[in-house]
PDB file of C-alpha atoms in Angstrom:
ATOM      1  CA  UNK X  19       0.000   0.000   0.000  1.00  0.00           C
ATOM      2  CA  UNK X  20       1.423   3.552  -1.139  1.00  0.00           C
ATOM      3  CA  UNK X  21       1.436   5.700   2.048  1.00  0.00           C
ATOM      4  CA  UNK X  22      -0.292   9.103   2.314  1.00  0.00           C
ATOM      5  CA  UNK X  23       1.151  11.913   4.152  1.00  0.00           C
ATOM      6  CA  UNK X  24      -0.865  14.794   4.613  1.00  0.00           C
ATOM      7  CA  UNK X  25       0.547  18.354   3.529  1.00  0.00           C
ATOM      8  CA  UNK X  26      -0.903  20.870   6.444  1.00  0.00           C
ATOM      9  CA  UNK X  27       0.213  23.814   5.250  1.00  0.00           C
ATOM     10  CA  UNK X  28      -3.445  25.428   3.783  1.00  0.00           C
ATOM     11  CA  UNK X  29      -4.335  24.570   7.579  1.00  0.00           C
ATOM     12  CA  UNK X  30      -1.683  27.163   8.652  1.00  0.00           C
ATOM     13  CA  UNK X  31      -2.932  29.642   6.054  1.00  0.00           C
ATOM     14  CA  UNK X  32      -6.437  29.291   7.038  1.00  0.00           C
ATOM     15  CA  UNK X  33      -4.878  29.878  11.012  1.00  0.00           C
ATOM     16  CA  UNK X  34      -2.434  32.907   9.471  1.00  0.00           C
ATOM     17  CA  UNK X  35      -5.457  34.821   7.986  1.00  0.00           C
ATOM     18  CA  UNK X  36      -7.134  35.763  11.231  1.00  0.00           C
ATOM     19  CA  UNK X  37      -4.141  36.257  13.150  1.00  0.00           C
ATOM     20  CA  UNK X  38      -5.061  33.856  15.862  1.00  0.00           C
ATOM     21  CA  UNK X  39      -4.244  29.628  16.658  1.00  0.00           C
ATOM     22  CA  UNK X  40      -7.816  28.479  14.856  1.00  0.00           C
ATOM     23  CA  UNK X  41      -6.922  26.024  13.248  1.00  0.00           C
ATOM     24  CA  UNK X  42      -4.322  24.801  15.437  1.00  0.00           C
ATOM     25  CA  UNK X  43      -2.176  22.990  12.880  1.00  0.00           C
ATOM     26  CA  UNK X  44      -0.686  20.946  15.565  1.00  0.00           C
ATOM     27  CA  UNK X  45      -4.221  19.633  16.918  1.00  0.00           C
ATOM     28  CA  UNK X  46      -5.201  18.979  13.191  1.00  0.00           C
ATOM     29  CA  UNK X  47      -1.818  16.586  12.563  1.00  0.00           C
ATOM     30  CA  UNK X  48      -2.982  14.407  15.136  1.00  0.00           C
ATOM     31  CA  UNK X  49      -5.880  14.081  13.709  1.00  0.00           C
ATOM     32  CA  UNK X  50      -5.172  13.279  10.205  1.00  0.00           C
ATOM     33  CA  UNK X  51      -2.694  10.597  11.956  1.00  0.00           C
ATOM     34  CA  UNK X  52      -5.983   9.887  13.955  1.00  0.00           C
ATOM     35  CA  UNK X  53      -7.654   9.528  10.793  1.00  0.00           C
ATOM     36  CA  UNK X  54      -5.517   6.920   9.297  1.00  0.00           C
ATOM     37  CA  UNK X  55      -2.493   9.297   7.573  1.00  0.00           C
ATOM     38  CA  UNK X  56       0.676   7.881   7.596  1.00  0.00           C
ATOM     39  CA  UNK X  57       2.666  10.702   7.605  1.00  0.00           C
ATOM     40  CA  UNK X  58       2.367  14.513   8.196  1.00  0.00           C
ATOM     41  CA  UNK X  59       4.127  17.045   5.464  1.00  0.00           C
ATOM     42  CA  UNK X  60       4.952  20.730   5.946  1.00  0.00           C
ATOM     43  CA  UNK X  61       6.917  23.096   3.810  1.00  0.00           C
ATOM     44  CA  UNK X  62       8.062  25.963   5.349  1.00  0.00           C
ATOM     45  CA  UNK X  63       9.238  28.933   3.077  1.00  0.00           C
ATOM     46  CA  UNK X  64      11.315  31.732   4.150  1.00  0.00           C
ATOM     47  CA  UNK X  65       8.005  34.483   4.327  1.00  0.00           C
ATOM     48  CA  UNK X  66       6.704  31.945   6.871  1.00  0.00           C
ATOM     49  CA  UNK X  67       3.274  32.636   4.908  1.00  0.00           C
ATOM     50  CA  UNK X  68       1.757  29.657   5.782  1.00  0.00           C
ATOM     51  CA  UNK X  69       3.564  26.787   7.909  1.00  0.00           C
ATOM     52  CA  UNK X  70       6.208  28.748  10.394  1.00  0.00           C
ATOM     53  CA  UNK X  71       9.697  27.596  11.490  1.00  0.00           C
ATOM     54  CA  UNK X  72       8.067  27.217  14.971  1.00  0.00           C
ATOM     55  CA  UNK X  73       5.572  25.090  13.560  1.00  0.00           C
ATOM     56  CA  UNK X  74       8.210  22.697  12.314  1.00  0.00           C
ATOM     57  CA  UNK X  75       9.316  22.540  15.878  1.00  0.00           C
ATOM     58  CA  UNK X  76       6.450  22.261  17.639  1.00  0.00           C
ATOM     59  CA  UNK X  77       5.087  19.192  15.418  1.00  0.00           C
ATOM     60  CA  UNK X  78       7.934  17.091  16.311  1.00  0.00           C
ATOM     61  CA  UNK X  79       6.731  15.708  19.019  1.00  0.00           C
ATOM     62  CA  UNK X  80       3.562  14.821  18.132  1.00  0.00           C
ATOM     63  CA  UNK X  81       4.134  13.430  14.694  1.00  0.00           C
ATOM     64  CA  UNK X  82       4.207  10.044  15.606  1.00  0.00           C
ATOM     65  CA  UNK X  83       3.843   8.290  11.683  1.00  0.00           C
ATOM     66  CA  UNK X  84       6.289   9.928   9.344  1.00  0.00           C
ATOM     67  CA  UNK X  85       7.256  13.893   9.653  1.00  0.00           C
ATOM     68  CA  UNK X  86       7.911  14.911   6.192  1.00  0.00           C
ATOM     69  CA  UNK X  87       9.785  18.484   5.721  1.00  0.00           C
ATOM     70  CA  UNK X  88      10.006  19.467   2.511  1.00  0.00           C
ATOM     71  CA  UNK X  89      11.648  22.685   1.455  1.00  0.00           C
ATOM     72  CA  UNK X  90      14.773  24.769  -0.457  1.00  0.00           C
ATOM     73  CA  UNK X  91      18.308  23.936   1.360  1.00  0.00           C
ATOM     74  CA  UNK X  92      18.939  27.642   2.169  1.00  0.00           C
ATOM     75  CA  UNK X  93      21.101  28.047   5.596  1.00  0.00           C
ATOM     76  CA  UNK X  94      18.060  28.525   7.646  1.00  0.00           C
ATOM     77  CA  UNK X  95      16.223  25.543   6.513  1.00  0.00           C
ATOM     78  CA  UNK X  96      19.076  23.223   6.855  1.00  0.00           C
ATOM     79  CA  UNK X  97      19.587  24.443  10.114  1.00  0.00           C
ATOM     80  CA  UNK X  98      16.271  23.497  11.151  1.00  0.00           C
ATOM     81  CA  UNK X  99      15.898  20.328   9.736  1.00  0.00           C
ATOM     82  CA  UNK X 100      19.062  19.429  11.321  1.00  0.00           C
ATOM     83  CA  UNK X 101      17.525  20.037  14.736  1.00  0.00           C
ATOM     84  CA  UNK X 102      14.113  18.718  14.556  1.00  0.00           C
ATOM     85  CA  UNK X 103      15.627  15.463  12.469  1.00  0.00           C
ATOM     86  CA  UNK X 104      12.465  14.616  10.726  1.00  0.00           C
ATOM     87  CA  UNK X 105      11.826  11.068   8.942  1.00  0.00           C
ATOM     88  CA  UNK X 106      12.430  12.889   5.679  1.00  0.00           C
ATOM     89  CA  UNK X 107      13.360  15.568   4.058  1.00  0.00           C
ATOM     90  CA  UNK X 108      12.516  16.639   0.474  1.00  0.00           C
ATOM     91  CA  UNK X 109      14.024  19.311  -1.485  1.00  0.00           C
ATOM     92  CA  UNK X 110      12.390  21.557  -3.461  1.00  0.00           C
ATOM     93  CA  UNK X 111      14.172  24.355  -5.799  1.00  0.00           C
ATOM     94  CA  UNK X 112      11.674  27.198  -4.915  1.00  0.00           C
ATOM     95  CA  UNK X 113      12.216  30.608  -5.476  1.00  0.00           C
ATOM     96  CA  UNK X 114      11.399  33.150  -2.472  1.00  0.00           C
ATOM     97  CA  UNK X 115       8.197  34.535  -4.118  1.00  0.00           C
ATOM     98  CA  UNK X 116       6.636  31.336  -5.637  1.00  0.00           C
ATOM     99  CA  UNK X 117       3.354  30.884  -4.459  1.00  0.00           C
ATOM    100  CA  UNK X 118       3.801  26.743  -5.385  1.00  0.00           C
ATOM    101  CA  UNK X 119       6.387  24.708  -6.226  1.00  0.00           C
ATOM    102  CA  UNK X 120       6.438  24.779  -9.963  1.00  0.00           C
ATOM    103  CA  UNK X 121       9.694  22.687 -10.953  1.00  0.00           C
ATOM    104  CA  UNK X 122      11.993  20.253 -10.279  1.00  0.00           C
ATOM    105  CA  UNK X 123      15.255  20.503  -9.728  1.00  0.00           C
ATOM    106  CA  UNK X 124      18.012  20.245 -12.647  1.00  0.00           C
ATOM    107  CA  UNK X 125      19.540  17.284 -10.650  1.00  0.00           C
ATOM    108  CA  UNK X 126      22.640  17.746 -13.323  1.00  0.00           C
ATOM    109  CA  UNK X 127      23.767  21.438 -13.111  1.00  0.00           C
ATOM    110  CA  UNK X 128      23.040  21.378  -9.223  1.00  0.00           C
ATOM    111  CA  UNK X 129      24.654  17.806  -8.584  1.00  0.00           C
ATOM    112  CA  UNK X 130      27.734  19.074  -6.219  1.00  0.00           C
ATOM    113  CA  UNK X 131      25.270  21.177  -4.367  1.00  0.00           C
ATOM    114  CA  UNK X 132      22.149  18.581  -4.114  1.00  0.00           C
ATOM    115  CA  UNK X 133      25.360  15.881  -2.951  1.00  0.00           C
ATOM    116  CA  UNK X 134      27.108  17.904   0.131  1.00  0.00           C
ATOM    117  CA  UNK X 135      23.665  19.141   1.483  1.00  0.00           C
ATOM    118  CA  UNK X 136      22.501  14.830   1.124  1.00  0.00           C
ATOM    119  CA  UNK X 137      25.604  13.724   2.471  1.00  0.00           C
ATOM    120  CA  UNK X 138      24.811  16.195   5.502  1.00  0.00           C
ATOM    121  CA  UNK X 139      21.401  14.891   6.150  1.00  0.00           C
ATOM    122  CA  UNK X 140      21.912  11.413   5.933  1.00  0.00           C
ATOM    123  CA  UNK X 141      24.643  12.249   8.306  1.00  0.00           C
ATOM    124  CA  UNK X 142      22.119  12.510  10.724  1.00  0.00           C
ATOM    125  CA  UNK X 143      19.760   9.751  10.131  1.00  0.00           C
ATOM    126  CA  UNK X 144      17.534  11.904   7.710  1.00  0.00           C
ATOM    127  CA  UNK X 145      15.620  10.209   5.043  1.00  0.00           C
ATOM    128  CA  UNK X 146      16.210  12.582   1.834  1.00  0.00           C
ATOM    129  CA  UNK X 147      14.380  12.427  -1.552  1.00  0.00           C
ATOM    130  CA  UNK X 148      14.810  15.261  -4.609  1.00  0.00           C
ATOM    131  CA  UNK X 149      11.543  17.068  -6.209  1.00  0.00           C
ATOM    132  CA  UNK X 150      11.941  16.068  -9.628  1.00  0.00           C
ATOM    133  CA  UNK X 151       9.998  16.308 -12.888  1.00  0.00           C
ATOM    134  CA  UNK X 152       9.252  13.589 -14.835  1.00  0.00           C
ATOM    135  CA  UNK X 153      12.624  14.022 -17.015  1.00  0.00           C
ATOM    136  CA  UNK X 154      14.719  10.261 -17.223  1.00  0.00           C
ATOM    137  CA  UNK X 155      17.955  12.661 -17.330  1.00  0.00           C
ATOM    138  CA  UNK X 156      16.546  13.942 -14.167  1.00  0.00           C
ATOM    139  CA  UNK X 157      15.984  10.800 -12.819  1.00  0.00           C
ATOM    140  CA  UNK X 158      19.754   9.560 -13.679  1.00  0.00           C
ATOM    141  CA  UNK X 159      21.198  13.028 -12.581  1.00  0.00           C
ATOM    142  CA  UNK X 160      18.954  12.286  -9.001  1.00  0.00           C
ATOM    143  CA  UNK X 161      20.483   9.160  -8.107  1.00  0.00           C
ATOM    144  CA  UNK X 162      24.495  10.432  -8.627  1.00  0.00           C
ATOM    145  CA  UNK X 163      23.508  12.877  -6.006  1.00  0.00           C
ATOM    146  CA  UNK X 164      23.342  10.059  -3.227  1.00  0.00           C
ATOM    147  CA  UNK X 165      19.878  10.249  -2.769  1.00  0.00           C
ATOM    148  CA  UNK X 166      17.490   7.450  -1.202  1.00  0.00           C
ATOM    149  CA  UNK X 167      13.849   8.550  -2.984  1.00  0.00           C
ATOM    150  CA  UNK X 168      12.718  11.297  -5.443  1.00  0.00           C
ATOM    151  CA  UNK X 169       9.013  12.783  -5.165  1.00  0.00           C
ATOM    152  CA  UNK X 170       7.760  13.629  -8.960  1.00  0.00           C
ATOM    153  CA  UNK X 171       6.124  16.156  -9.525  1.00  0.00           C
ATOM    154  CA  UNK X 172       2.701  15.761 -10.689  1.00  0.00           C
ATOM    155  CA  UNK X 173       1.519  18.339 -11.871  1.00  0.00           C
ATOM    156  CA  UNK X 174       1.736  18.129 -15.598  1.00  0.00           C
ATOM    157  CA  UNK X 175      -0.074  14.950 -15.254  1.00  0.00           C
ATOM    158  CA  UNK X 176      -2.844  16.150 -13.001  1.00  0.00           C
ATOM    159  CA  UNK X 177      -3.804  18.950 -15.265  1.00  0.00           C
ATOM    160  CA  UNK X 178      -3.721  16.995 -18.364  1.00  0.00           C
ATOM    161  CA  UNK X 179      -5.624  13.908 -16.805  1.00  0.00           C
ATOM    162  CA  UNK X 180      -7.947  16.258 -16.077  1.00  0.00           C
ATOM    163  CA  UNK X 181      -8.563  16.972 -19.562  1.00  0.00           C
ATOM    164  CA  UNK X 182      -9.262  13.558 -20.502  1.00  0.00           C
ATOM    165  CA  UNK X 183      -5.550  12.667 -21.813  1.00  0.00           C
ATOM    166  CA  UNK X 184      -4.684   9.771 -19.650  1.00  0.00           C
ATOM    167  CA  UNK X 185      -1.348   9.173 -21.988  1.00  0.00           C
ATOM    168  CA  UNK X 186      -0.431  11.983 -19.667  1.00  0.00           C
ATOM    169  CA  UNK X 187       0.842   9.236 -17.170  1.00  0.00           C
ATOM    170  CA  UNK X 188       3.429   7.839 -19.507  1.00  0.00           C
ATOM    171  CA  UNK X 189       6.473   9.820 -18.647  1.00  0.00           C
ATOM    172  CA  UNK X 190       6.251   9.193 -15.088  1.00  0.00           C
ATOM    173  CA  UNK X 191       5.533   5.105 -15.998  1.00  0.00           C
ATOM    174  CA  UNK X 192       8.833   5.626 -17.359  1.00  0.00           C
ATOM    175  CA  UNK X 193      10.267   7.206 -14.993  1.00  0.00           C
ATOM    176  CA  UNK X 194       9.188   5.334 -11.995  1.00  0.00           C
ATOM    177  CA  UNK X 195      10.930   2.042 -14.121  1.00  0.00           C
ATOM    178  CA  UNK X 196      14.336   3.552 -14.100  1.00  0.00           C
ATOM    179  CA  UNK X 197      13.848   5.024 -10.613  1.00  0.00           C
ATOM    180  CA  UNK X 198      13.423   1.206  -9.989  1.00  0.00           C
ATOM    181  CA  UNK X 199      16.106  -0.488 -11.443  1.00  0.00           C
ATOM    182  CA  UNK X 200      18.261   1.487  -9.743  1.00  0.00           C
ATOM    183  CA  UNK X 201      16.855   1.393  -6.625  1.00  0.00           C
ATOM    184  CA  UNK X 202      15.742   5.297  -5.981  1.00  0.00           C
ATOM    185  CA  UNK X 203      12.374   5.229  -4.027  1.00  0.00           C
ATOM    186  CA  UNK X 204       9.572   7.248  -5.384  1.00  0.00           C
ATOM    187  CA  UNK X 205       7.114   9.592  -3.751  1.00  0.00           C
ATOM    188  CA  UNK X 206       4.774  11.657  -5.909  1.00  0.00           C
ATOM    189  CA  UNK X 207       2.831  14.976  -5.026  1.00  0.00           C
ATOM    190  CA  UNK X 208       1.327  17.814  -6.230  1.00  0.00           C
ATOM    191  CA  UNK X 209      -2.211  18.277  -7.409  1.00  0.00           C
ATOM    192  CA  UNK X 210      -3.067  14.853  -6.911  1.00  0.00           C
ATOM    193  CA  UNK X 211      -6.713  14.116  -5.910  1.00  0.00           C
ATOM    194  CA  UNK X 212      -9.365  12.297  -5.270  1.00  0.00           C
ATOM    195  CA  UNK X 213     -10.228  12.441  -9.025  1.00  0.00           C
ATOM    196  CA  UNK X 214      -6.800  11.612 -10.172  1.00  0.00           C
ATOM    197  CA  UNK X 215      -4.904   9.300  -7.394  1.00  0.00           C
ATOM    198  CA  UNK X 216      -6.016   5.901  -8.665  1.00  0.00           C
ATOM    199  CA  UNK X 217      -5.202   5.778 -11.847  1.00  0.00           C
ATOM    200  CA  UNK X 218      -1.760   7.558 -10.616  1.00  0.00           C
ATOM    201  CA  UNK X 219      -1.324   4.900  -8.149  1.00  0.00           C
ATOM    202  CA  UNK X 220      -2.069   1.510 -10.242  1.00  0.00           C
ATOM    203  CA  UNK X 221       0.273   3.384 -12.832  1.00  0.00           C
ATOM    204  CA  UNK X 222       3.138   3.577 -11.000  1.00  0.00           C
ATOM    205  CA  UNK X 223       5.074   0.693  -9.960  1.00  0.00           C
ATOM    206  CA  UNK X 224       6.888   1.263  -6.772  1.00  0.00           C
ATOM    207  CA  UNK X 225       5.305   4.021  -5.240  1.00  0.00           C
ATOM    208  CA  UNK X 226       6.107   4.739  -2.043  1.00  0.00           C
ATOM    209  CA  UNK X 227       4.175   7.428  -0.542  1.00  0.00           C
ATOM    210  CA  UNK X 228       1.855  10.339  -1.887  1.00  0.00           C
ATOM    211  CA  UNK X 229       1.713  14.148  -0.107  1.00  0.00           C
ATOM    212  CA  UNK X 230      -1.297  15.132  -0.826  1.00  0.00           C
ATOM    213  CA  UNK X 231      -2.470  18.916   0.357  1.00  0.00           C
ATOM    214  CA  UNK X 232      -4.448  21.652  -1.378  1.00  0.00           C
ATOM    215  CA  UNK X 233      -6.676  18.798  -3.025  1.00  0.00           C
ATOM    216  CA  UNK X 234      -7.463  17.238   0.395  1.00  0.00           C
ATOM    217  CA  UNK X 235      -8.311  20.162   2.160  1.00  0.00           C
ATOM    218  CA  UNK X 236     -10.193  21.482  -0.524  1.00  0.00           C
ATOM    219  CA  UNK X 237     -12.205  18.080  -0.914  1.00  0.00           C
ATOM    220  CA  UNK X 238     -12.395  17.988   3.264  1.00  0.00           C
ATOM    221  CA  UNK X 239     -14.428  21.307   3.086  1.00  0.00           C
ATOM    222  CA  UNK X 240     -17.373  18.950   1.049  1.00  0.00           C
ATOM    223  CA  UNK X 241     -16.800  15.538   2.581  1.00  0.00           C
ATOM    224  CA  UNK X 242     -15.438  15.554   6.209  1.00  0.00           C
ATOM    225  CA  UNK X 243     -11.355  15.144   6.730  1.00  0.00           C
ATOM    226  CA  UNK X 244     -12.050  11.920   7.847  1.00  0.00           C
ATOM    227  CA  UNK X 245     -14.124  10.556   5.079  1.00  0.00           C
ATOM    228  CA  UNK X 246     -11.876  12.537   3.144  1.00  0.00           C
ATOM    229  CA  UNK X 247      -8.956  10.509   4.455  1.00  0.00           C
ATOM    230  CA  UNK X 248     -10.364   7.261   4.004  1.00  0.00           C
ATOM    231  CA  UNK X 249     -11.321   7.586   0.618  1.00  0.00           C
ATOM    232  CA  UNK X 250      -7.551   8.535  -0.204  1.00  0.00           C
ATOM    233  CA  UNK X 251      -6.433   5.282   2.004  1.00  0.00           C
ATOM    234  CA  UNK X 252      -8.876   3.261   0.110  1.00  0.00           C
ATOM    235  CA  UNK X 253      -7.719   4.207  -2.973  1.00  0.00           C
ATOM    236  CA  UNK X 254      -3.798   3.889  -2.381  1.00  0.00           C
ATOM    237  CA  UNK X 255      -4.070   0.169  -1.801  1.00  0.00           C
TER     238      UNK X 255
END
């Protein structure tokens, strides 16, 4: 069964808006774990728009499945991660003012860099995987960096599948194969939903875990988180 971890940050911007603790994003990851999640994402940026560096700190304790940190190496962020020692980290080549993540990384042209900052992590026990699109050079260039999983990004597919064009899936089918044979693990996120996960999930052989955010909030508004989360869980085995 793929695992699901839950990406809380659109909890923290609901919280952020009104200037107050409601939601309490810490109260809401013990739910979703509650609920059946197997893991717990965040991805703090350096704005602290949504998710906050104290956030990151004060889930520790209380993620008890897998804490997922995902996020762009800068000083600050390594720092963190460093401390708090999460199950995983996953690195993500955002720029300061993105709103989303909206690319992989070239795992090439930033293969010294993407190496020392892995080395560093696993170091300390830290579980490390590479936002990547779905790109086999990509894929080759990820695994020279030392890592132990890559998370593809899924957006390209989500937007096309929801046009109809389910040949939209055949990059990452090819992907996920070489990921395979050479023994990289592979996560998946963004834009993945209930409309879409499925036919992701009996696409892709090998896959490991899904994060899963903006979609499952969005659908929880409708359908209940915990209906919400089942459905996911249901559909991930």
């Amino acid at each position: 069964m793929t695992k699901l971890s839950v990406n809380i940050n659109k909890i923290a911007t609901l919280r952020n808006s009104r200037g107050g603790d409601l939601p309490n994003v810490v109260q809401f990851a013990k739910d979703v774990q509650r609920f059946g999640a197997q893991g717990v994402t965040i991805h703090p940026r350096p704005d602290e728009r949504h998710i906050r560096y104290k956030d990151a700190f004060d889930l520790k304790p209380e993620v008890y499945t897998e804490y997922n940190i995902e996020g762009n190496p800068i000083p600050k962020f390594i720092d963190m991660v460093l401390q708090i020692k999460p199950t995983q980290v996953t690195l993500v080549p955002d720029s300061v003012d993105a709103i989303t993540s909206n690319a992989g990384w070239d795992t090439i042209k930033h293969k010294s860099f993407l190496e020392e900052v892995i080395i560093e992590f696993k170091n300390n026990g830290i579980r490390t995987s590479i936002f990547v699109d779905p790109d086999l050079r990509q894929i080759e260039g990820a695994k020279n960096t030392g890592t132990d999983r890559i998370e593809l990004y899924t957006e390209a597919f989500a937007h096309q599948y929801g046009l109809g064009n389910k040949e939209a899936i055949k990059p990452y089918v090819e992907c996920a194969d070489l990921a395979n044979t050479m023994q990289l693990g592979i996560n998946a996120g963004h834009d993945l939903s209930l409309d879409n996960i499925k036919f992701f999930k009996e696409n892709i052989n090998g896959l490991l875990e899904v994060s899963i955010g903006h979609a499952l909030i969005s659908e929880s508004l409708y359908l209940g988180v915990e209906n919400v989360i089942a459905q996911y869980l249901d559909k991930l085995k």
